[in-house]
Amino acid sequence: MLSCREIPDIASDYINREGSTRTRMMMSVHLAQCKDCRTYVRGLKITRSLISESIREPVADELLQQLGLTNPDRDGSFKEPNE
């Protein structure tokens, strides 16, 4: 049986359906019994989804200016003005 302390270490693998079948099954059993860990995994899924969605959308020039950033360089990194 998994403990709550072990859940953060394997939650990403569980969400990605990676790792051993045994570990995924143990995780499923634990989540069925533990509301706090279900909440943690649900939050991790939501966070990953929001991050994934946000990096797909281009950043508006106006927002970059408001944040004090210029357009991304070709490698995708941002530079502050006057660099």
XYZ file of N, CA, C and O in Angstrom, residues 14-65:
208
model
N 1.879 8.472 -13.004
C 0.512 7.942 -13.004
C -0.347 8.671 -14.033
O -1.045 8.050 -14.822
N -0.256 9.991 -14.044
C -1.036 10.792 -14.992
C -0.631 10.469 -16.432
O -1.475 10.386 -17.320
N 0.670 10.269 -16.649
C 1.188 9.962 -17.989
C 1.031 8.499 -18.366
O 1.436 8.093 -19.461
N 0.490 7.710 -17.447
C 0.333 6.266 -17.632
C 1.674 5.598 -17.894
O 1.815 4.748 -18.769
N 2.667 6.032 -17.110
C 4.008 5.462 -17.181
C 4.272 4.711 -15.879
O 3.495 4.758 -14.948
N 5.402 4.048 -15.819
C 5.751 3.280 -14.632
C 5.178 1.878 -14.703
O 4.510 1.500 -15.667
N 5.427 1.132 -13.673
C 4.991 -0.268 -13.675
C 3.478 -0.377 -13.488
O 2.842 0.489 -12.887
N 2.941 -1.459 -14.001
C 1.508 -1.732 -13.843
C 1.168 -1.857 -12.362
O 0.139 -1.355 -11.918
N 2.047 -2.496 -11.609
C 1.817 -2.675 -10.166
C 1.710 -1.330 -9.453
O 0.800 -1.100 -8.666
N 2.632 -0.410 -9.754
C 2.616 0.904 -9.110
C 1.359 1.675 -9.489
O 0.738 2.319 -8.646
N 0.966 1.617 -10.769
C -0.247 2.316 -11.199
C -1.476 1.751 -10.504
O -2.377 2.498 -10.102
N -1.505 0.435 -10.326
C -2.639 -0.180 -9.632
C -2.665 0.230 -8.157
O -3.724 0.550 -7.613
N -1.492 0.252 -7.525
C -1.416 0.673 -6.124
C -1.851 2.129 -5.985
O -2.534 2.497 -5.027
N -1.478 2.941 -6.948
C -1.876 4.350 -6.944
C -3.389 4.460 -7.087
O -4.023 5.243 -6.370
N -3.972 3.704 -7.978
C -5.428 3.731 -8.168
C -6.161 3.340 -6.899
O -7.158 3.973 -6.526
N -5.667 2.327 -6.228
C -6.287 1.896 -4.968
C -6.171 3.006 -3.925
O -7.144 3.331 -3.233
N -4.987 3.590 -3.818
C -4.799 4.662 -2.838
C -5.732 5.841 -3.137
O -6.373 6.373 -2.231
N -5.814 6.235 -4.402
C -6.668 7.370 -4.766
C -8.143 7.075 -4.511
O -8.903 7.983 -4.161
N -8.536 5.836 -4.659
C -9.925 5.459 -4.384
C -10.260 5.625 -2.909
O -11.411 5.871 -2.547
N -9.241 5.536 -2.063
C -9.461 5.591 -0.621
C -9.099 6.928 0.018
O -9.462 7.173 1.169
N -8.367 7.779 -0.681
C -7.820 8.993 -0.065
C -8.264 10.247 -0.813
O -7.760 10.551 -1.899
N -9.161 10.984 -0.215
C -9.698 12.203 -0.829
C -8.607 13.260 -1.028
O -8.574 13.930 -2.060
N -7.711 13.409 -0.049
C -6.670 14.428 -0.161
C -5.738 14.165 -1.344
O -5.375 15.085 -2.077
N -5.370 12.916 -1.550
C -4.496 12.585 -2.680
C -5.232 12.704 -4.009
O -4.635 13.106 -5.012
N -6.517 12.374 -4.028
C -7.311 12.587 -5.251
C -7.315 14.067 -5.598
O -7.153 14.443 -6.759
N -7.483 14.909 -4.585
C -7.477 16.355 -4.802
C -6.124 16.812 -5.331
O -6.042 17.625 -6.254
N -5.039 16.271 -4.770
C -3.692 16.615 -5.221
C -3.500 16.241 -6.688
O -3.046 17.056 -7.495
N -3.850 15.018 -7.054
C -3.662 14.547 -8.430
C -4.553 15.336 -9.385
O -4.123 15.715 -10.482
N -5.772 15.623 -8.985
C -6.674 16.427 -9.818
C -6.076 17.812 -10.046
O -6.081 18.333 -11.166
N -5.534 18.429 -8.994
C -4.902 19.744 -9.125
C -3.697 19.706 -10.041
O -3.477 20.628 -10.830
N -2.910 18.633 -9.941
C -1.754 18.482 -10.818
C -2.188 18.357 -12.276
O -1.600 18.978 -13.163
N -3.240 17.601 -12.523
C -3.760 17.464 -13.887
C -4.230 18.808 -14.430
O -3.951 19.162 -15.584
N -4.950 19.559 -13.608
C -5.455 20.869 -14.034
C -4.297 21.820 -14.312
O -4.286 22.518 -15.330
N -3.311 21.835 -13.423
C -2.158 22.713 -13.598
C -1.413 22.383 -14.884
O -1.072 23.279 -15.666
N -1.181 21.104 -15.117
C -0.484 20.696 -16.330
C -1.278 21.080 -17.576
O -0.713 21.513 -18.582
N -2.586 20.934 -17.522
C -3.432 21.282 -18.656
C -3.377 22.788 -18.932
O -3.258 23.204 -20.088
N -3.449 23.589 -17.875
C -3.401 25.042 -18.040
C -2.061 25.496 -18.593
O -1.999 26.352 -19.483
N -0.991 24.921 -18.098
C 0.340 25.281 -18.592
C 0.484 24.875 -20.050
O 0.964 25.645 -20.882
N 0.054 23.671 -20.364
C 0.144 23.183 -21.734
C -0.641 24.078 -22.686
O -0.166 24.420 -23.770
N -1.831 24.457 -22.270
C -2.675 25.309 -23.106
C -2.069 26.700 -23.267
O -2.109 27.281 -24.345
N -1.469 27.225 -22.202
C -0.948 28.591 -22.254
C 0.269 28.712 -23.154
O 0.493 29.765 -23.743
N 1.066 27.666 -23.265
C 2.255 27.783 -24.112
C 1.943 27.555 -25.582
O 2.787 27.778 -26.428
N 0.747 27.171 -25.890
C 0.346 26.992 -27.287
C -0.082 28.309 -27.919
O -0.051 28.461 -29.126
N -0.518 29.227 -27.093
C -1.025 30.494 -27.593
C 0.103 31.514 -27.701
O 0.922 31.637 -26.805
N 0.152 32.261 -28.798
C 1.169 33.301 -28.912
C 0.891 34.435 -27.914
O -0.257 34.680 -27.551
N 1.941 35.079 -27.478
C 1.812 36.182 -26.536
C 1.651 37.473 -27.327
O 2.439 37.772 -28.223
N 0.614 38.239 -27.003
C 0.339 39.493 -27.704
C 1.439 40.507 -27.414
O 1.946 40.594 -26.297
N 1.820 41.284 -28.442
C 2.846 42.314 -28.279
C 2.485 43.288 -27.170
O 3.345 43.727 -26.409
N 1.197 43.635 -27.082
C 0.744 44.579 -26.045
C 1.031 44.032 -24.642
O 1.488 44.762 -23.767
N 0.781 42.763 -24.434
C 1.049 42.156 -23.134
C 2.545 42.142 -22.841
O 2.969 42.437 -21.729
N 3.343 41.828 -23.849
C 4.793 41.848 -23.666
C 5.271 43.231 -23.259
O 6.127 43.364 -22.380
N 4.708 44.262 -23.880
C 5.088 45.628 -23.542
C 4.664 45.969 -22.112
O 5.417 46.585 -21.370
